[in-house]
PDB file of C-alpha atoms in Angstrom:
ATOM      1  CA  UNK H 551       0.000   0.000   0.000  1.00  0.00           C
ATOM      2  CA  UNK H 552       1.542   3.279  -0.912  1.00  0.00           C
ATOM      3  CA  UNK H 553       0.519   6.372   1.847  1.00  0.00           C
ATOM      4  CA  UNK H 554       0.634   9.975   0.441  1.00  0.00           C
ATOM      5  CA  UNK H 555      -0.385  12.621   2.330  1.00  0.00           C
ATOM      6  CA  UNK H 556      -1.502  15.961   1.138  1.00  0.00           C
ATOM      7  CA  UNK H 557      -3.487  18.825   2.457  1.00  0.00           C
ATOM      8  CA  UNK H 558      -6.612  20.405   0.785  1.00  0.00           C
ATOM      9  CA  UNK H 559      -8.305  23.747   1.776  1.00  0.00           C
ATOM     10  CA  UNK H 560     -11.051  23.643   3.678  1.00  0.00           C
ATOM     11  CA  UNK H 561     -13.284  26.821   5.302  1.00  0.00           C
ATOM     12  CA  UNK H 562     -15.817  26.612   7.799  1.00  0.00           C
ATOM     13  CA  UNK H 563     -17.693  29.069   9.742  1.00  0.00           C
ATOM     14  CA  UNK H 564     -18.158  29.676  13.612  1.00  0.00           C
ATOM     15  CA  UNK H 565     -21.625  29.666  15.341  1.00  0.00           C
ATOM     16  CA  UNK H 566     -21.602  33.746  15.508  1.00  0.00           C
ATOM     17  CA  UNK H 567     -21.204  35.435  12.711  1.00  0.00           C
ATOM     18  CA  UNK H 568     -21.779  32.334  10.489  1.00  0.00           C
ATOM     19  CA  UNK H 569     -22.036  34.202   7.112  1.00  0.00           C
ATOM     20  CA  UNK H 570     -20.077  37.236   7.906  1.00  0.00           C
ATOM     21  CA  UNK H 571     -16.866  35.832   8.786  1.00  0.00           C
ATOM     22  CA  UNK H 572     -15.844  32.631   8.231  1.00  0.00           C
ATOM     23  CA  UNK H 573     -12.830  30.822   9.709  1.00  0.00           C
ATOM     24  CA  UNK H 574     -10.598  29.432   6.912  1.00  0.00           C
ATOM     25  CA  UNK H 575      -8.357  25.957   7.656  1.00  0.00           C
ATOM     26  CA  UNK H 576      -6.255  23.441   6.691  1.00  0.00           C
ATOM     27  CA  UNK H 577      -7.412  19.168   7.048  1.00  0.00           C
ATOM     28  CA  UNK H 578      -4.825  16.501   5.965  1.00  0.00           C
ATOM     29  CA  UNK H 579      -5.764  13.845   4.638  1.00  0.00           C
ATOM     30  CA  UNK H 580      -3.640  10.642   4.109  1.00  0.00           C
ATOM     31  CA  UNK H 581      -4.410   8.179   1.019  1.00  0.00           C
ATOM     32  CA  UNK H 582      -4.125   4.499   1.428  1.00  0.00           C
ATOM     33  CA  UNK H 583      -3.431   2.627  -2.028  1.00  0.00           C
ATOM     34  CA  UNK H 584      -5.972   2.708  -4.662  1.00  0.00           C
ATOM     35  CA  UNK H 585      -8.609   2.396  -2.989  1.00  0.00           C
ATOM     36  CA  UNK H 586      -8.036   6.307  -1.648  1.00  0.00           C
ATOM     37  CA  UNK H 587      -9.691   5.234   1.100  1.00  0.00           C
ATOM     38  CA  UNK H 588      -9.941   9.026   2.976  1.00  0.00           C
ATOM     39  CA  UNK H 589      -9.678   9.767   6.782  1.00  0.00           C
ATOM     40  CA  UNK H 590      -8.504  12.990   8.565  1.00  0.00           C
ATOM     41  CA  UNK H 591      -5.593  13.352   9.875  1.00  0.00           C
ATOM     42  CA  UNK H 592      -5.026  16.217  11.558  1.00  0.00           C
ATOM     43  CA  UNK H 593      -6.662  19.507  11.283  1.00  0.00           C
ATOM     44  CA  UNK H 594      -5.941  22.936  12.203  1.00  0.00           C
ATOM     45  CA  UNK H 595      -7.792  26.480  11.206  1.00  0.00           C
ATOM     46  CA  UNK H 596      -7.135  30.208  11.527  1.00  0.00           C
ATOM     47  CA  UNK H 597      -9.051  33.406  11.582  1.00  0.00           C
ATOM     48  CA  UNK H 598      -9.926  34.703   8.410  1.00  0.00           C
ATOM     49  CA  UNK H 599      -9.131  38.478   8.026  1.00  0.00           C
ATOM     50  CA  UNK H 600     -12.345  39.493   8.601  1.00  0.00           C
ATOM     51  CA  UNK H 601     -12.963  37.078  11.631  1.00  0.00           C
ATOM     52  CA  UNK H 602      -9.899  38.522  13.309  1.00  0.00           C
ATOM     53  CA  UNK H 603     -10.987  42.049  12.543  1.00  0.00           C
ATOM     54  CA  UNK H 604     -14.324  40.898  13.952  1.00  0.00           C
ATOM     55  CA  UNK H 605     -12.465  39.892  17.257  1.00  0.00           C
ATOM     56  CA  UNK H 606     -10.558  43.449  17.228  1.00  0.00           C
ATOM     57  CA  UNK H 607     -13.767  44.724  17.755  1.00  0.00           C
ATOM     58  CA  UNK H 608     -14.825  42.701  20.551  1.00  0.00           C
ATOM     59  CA  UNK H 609     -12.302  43.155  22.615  1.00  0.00           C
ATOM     60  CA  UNK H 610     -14.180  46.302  23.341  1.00  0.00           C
ATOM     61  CA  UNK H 611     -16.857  45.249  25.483  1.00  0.00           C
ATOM     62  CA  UNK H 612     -20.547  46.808  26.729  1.00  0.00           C
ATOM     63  CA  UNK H 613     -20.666  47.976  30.421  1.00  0.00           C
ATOM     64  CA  UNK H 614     -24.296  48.954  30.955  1.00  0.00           C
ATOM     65  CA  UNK H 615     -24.492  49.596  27.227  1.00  0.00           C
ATOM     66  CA  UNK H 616     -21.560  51.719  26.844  1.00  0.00           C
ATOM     67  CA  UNK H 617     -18.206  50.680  25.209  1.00  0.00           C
ATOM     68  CA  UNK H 618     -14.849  49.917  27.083  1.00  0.00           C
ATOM     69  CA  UNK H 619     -11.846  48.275  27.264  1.00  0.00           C
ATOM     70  CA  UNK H 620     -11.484  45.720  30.182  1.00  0.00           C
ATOM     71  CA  UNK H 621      -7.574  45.128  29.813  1.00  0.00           C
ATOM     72  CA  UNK H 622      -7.013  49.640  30.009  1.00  0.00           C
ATOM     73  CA  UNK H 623      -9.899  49.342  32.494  1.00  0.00           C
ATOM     74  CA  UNK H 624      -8.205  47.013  34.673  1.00  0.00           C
ATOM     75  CA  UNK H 625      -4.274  48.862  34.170  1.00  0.00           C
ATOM     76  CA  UNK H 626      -6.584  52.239  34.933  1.00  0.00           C
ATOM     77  CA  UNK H 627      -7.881  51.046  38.378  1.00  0.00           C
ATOM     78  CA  UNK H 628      -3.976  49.251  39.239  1.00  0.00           C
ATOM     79  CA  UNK H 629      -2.630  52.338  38.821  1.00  0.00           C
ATOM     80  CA  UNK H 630      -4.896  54.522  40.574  1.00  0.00           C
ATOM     81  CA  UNK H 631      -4.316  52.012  44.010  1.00  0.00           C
ATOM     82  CA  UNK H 632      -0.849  51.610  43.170  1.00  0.00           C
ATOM     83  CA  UNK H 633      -0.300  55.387  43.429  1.00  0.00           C
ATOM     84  CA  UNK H 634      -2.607  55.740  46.196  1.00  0.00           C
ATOM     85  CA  UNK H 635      -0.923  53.485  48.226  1.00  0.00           C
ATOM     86  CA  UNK H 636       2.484  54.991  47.528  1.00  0.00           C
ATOM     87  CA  UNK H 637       1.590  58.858  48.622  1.00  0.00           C
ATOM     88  CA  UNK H 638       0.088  57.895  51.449  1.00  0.00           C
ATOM     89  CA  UNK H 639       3.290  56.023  52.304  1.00  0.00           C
ATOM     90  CA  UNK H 640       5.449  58.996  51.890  1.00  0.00           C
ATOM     91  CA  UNK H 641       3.093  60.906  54.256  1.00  0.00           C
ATOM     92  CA  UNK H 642       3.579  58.088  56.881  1.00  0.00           C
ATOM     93  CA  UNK H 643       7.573  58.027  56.312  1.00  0.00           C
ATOM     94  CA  UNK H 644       7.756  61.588  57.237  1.00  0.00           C
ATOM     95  CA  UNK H 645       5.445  61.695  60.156  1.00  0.00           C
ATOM     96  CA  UNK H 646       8.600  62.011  62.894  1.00  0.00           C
ATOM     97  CA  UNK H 647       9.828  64.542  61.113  1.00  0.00           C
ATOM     98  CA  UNK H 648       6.668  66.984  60.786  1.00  0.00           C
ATOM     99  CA  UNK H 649       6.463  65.982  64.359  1.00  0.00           C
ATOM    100  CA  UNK H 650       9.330  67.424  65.449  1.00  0.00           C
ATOM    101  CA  UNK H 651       9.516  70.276  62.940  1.00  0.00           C
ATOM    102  CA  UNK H 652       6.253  71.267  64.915  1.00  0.00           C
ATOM    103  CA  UNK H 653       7.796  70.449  68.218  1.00  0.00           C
ATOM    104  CA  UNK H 654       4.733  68.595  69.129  1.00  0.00           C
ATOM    105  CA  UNK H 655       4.323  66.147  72.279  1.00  0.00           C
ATOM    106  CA  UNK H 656       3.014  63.096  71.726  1.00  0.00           C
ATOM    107  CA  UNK H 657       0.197  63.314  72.838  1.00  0.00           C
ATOM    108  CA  UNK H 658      -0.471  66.479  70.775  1.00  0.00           C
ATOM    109  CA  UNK H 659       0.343  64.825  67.633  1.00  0.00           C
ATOM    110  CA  UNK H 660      -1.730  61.536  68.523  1.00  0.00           C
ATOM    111  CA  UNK H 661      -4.578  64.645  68.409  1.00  0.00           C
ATOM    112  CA  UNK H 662      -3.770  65.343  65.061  1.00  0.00           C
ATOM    113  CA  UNK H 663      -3.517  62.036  63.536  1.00  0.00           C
ATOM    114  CA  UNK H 664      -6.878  61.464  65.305  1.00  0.00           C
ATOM    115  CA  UNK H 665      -7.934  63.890  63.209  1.00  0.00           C
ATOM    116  CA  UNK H 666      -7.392  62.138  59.480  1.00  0.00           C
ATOM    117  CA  UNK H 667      -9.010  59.112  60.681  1.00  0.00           C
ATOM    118  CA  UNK H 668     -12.584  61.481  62.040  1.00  0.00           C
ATOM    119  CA  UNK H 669     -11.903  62.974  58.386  1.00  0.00           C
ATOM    120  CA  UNK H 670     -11.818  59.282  56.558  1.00  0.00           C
ATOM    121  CA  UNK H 671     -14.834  58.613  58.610  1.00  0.00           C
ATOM    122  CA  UNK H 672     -17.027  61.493  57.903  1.00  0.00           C
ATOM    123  CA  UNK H 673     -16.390  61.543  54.441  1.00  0.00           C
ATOM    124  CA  UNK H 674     -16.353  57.858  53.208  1.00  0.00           C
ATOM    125  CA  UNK H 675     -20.477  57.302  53.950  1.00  0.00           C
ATOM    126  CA  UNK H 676     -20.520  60.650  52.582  1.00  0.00           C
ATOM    127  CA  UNK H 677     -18.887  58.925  49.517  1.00  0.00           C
ATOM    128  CA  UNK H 678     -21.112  56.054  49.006  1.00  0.00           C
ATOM    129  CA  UNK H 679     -24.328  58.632  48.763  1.00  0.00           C
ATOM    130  CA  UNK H 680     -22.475  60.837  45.732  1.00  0.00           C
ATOM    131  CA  UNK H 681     -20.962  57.566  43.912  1.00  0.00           C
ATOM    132  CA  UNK H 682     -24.845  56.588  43.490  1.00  0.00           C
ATOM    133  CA  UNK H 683     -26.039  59.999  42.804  1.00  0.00           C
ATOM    134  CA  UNK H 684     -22.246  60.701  40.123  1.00  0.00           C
ATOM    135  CA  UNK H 685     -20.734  57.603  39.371  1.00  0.00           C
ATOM    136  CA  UNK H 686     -17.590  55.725  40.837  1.00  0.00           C
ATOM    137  CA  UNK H 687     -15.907  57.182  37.557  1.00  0.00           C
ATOM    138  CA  UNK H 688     -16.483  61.017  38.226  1.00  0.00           C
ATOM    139  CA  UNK H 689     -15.782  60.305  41.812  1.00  0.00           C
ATOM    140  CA  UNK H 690     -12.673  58.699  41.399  1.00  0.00           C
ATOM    141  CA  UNK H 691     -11.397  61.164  39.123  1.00  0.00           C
ATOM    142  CA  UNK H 692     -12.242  64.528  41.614  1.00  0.00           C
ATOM    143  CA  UNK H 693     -11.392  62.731  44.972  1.00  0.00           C
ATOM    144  CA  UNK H 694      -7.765  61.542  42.952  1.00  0.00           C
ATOM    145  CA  UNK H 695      -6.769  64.807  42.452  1.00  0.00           C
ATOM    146  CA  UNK H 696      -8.060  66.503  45.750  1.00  0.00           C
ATOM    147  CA  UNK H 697      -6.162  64.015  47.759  1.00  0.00           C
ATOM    148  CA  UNK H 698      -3.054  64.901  45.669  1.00  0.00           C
ATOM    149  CA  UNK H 699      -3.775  68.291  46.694  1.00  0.00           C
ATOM    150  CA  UNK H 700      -3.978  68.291  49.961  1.00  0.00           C
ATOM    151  CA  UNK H 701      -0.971  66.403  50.604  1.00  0.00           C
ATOM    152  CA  UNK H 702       0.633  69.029  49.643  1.00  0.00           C
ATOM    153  CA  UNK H 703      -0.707  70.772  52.453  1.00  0.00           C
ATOM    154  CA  UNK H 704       0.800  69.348  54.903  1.00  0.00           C
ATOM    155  CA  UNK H 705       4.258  70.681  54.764  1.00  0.00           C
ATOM    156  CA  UNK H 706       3.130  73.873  55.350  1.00  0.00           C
ATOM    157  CA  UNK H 707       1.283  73.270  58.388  1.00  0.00           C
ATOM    158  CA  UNK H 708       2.959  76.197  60.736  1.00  0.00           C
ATOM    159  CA  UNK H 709       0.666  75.029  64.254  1.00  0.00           C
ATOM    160  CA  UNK H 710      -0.769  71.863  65.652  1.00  0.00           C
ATOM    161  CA  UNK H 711      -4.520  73.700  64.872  1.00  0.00           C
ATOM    162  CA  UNK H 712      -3.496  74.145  61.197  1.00  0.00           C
ATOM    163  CA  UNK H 713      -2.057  70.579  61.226  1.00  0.00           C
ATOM    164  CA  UNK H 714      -5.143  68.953  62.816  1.00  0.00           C
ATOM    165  CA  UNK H 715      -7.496  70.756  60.038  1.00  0.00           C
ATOM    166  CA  UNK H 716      -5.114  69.754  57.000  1.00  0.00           C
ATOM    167  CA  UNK H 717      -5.058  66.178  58.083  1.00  0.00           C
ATOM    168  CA  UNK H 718      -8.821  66.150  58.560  1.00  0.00           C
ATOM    169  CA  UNK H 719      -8.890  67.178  54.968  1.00  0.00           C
ATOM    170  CA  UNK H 720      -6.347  64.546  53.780  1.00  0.00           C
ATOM    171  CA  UNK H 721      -8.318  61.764  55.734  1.00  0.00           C
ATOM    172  CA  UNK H 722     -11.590  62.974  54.180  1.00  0.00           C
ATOM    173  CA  UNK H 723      -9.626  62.915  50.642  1.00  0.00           C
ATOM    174  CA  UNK H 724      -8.240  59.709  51.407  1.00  0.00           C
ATOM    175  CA  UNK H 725     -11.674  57.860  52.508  1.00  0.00           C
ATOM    176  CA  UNK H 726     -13.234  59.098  49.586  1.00  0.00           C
ATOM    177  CA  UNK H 727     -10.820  58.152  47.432  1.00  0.00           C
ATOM    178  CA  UNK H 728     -10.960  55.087  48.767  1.00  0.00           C
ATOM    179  CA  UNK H 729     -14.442  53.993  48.575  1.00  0.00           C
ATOM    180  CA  UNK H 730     -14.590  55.963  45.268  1.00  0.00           C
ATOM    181  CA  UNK H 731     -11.574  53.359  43.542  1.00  0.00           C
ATOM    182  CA  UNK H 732     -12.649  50.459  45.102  1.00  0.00           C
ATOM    183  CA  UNK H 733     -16.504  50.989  43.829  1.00  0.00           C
ATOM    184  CA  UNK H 734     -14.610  51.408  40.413  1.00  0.00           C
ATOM    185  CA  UNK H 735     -12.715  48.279  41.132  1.00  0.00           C
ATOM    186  CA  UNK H 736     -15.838  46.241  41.961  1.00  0.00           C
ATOM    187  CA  UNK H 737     -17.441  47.696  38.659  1.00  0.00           C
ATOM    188  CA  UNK H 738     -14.107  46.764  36.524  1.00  0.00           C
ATOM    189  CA  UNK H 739     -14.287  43.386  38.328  1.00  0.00           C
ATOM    190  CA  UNK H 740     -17.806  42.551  37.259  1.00  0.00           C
ATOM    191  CA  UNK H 741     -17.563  43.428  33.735  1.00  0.00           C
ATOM    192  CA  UNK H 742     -13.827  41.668  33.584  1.00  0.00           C
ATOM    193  CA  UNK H 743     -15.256  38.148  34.004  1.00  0.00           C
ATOM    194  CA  UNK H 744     -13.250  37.172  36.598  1.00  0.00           C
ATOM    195  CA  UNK H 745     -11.770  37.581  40.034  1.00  0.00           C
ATOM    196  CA  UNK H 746      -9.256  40.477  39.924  1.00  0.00           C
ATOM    197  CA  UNK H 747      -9.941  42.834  42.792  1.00  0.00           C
ATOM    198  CA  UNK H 748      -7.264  41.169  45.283  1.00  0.00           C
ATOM    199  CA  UNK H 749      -4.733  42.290  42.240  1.00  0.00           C
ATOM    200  CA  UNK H 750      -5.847  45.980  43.345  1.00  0.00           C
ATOM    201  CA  UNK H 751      -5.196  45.655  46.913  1.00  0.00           C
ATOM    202  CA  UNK H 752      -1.674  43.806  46.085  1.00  0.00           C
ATOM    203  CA  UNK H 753      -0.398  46.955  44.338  1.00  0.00           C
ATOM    204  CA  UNK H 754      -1.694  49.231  46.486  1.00  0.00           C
ATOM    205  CA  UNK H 755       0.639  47.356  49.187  1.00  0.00           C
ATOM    206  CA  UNK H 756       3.057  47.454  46.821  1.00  0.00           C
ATOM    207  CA  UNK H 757       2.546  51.000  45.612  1.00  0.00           C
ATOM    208  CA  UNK H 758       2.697  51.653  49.778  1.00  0.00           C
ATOM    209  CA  UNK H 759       6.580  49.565  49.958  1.00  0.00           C
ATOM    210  CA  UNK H 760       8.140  51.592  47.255  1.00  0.00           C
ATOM    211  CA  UNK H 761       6.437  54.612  48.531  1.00  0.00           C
ATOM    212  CA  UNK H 762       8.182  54.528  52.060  1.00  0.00           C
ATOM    213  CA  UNK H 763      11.199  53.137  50.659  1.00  0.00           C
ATOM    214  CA  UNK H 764      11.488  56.373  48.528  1.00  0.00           C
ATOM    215  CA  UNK H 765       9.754  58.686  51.276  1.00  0.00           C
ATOM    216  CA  UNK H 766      12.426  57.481  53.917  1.00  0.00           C
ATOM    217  CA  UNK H 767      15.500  57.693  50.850  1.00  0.00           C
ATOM    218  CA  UNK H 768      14.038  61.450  50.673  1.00  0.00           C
ATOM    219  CA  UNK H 769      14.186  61.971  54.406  1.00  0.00           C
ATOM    220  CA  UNK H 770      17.859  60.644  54.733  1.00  0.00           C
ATOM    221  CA  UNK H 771      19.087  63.154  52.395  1.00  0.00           C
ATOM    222  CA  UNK H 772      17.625  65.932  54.044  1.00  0.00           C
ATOM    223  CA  UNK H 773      14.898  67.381  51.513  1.00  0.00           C
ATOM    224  CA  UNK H 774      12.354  69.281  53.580  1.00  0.00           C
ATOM    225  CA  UNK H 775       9.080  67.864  54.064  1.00  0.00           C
ATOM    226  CA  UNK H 776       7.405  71.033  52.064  1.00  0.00           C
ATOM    227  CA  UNK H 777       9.435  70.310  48.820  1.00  0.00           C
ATOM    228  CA  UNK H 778       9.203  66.351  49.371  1.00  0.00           C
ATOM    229  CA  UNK H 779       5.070  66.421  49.533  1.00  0.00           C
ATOM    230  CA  UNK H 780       4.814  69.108  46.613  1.00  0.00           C
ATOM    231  CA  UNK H 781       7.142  67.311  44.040  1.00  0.00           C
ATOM    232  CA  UNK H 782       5.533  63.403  45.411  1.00  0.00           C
ATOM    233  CA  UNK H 783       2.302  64.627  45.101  1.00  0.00           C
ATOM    234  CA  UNK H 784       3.166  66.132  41.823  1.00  0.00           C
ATOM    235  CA  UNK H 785       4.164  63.002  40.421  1.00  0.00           C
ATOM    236  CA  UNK H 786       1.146  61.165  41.969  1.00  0.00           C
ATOM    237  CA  UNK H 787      -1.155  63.891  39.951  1.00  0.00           C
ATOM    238  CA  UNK H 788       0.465  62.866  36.894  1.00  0.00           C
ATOM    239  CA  UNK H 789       0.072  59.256  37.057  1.00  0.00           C
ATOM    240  CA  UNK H 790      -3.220  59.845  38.526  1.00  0.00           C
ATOM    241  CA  UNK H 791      -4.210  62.050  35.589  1.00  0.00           C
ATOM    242  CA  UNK H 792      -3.049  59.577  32.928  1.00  0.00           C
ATOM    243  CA  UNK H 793      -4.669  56.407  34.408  1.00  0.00           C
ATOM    244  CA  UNK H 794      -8.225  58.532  34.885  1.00  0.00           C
ATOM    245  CA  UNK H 795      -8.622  58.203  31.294  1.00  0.00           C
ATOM    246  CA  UNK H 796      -8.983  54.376  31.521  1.00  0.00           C
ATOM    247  CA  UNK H 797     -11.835  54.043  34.190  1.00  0.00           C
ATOM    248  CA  UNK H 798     -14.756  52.493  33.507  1.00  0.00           C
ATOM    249  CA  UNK H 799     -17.613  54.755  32.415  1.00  0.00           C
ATOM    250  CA  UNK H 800     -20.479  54.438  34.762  1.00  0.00           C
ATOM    251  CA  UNK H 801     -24.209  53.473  33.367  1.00  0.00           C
ATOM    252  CA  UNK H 802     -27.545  55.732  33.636  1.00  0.00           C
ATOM    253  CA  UNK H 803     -28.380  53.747  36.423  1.00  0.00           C
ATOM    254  CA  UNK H 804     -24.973  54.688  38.411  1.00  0.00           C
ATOM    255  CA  UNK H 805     -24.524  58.071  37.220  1.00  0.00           C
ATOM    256  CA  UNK H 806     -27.910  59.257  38.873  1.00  0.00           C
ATOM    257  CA  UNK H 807     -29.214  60.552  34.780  1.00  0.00           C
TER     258      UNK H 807
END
């Protein structure tokens, strides 16, 4: 028995799309004698052009009927914790030395800190109310910035009552940014298709290692706190800024329209 085997063209179609794109492939076939008695082989098939400029498309998805990209969606909301976490760890890096530059007591300073955590917890219910009335999106994006700004604010802080009111602003930014990201998280989550929101909280941790690491390189070479807060939370406004473009838009239903 002689065996030959040769490949002939052979096009099918997938289940969507049937008509409009079909899926073009090879099938070998071997030959046994003359009997060219016919079985498959092997088979393999690839995209046509238009199939795989069908696909293009999809990748570009339908949250609550409006278009977006789940991959930029997903790098959008990353970045946004990442950053997050790595400003606020600069502020914590350099909390002996606006304590002494102050010349507060312990006990003095304990008062201000207690003051960013009554901040966080006025403003994050606070939060929840304009996410559902806004959107996580426009949230997000205004909360982002204002904690970026009032960072900044610290540094200049001349008196423990001036101190205590700038970090009640900075926890009230920070709480809201916080529920604000996360509900943008959860929404980015849902529409992804899969479990992804423990990859936010990982690089916010990791966004909060480097962060230190840098805040307390900063500290050791002497840069005043001032300049240190202005140019990291210049930085973090930039990032911020370029991953706001990504979020995921919210729906009528979100946005309160």
């Amino acid at each position: 028995l002689s065996l030959s085997l040769r490949l002939c063209v052979k096009t099918s179609s997938p289940s969507q799309n049937r008509a409009k794109y079909p899926v073009r492939g090879y099938t070998a076939l071997y030959d046994i004698g003359a009997a060219d008695w016919r079985r498959p082989f092997f088979t393999f098939s690839y995209p046509s052009k238009q199939a795989l400029m069908a696909t293009s498309e999809q990748t570009v998805q339908k949250a609550d009927g409006i278009p977006f990209d789940p991959r930029l969606a997903r790098l959008a909301v990353t970045a946004i914790f990442f950053t997050n976490g790595a400003l606020v760890a600069n502020w914590f890096a350099r909390i002996p030395d606006v304590k002494h530059q102050l010349g507060l007591s312990e006990g003095s300073f304990s008062l201000a800190l207690l003051c960013m955590a009554v901040g966080a917890l006025i403003a994050q219910p606070a939060t929840g109310v304009l996410i559902g009335k806004y959107g996580s999106r426009r949230m997000t994006s205004i909360m982002a910035l204002v904690f970026c700004a009032t960072v900044t604010l610290i540094g200049f802080a001349s008196s423990l009552p001036l101190l205590m009111l700038v970090l009640f602003f900075v926890g009230a930014a920070n709480g809201s940014l916080d529920v604000s990201m996360n509900a943008q998280a959860a929404m980015v989550e849902r529409n992804y298709g899969r479990s992804i929101m423990n990859s936010f909280h990982a690089l916010w941790s990791v966004g909060g290692l480097i962060g230190a690491a840098v805040g307390g390189l900063i500290a050791s070479r002497g840069v005043t706190v001032d300049v240190h807060f202005v140019a990291a939370a210049a930085v973090a406004a930039v990032l911020m800024l370029l991953a706001l473009r990504g979020l995921l838009p919210d729906g009528p239903s979100r946005a309160g329209h």
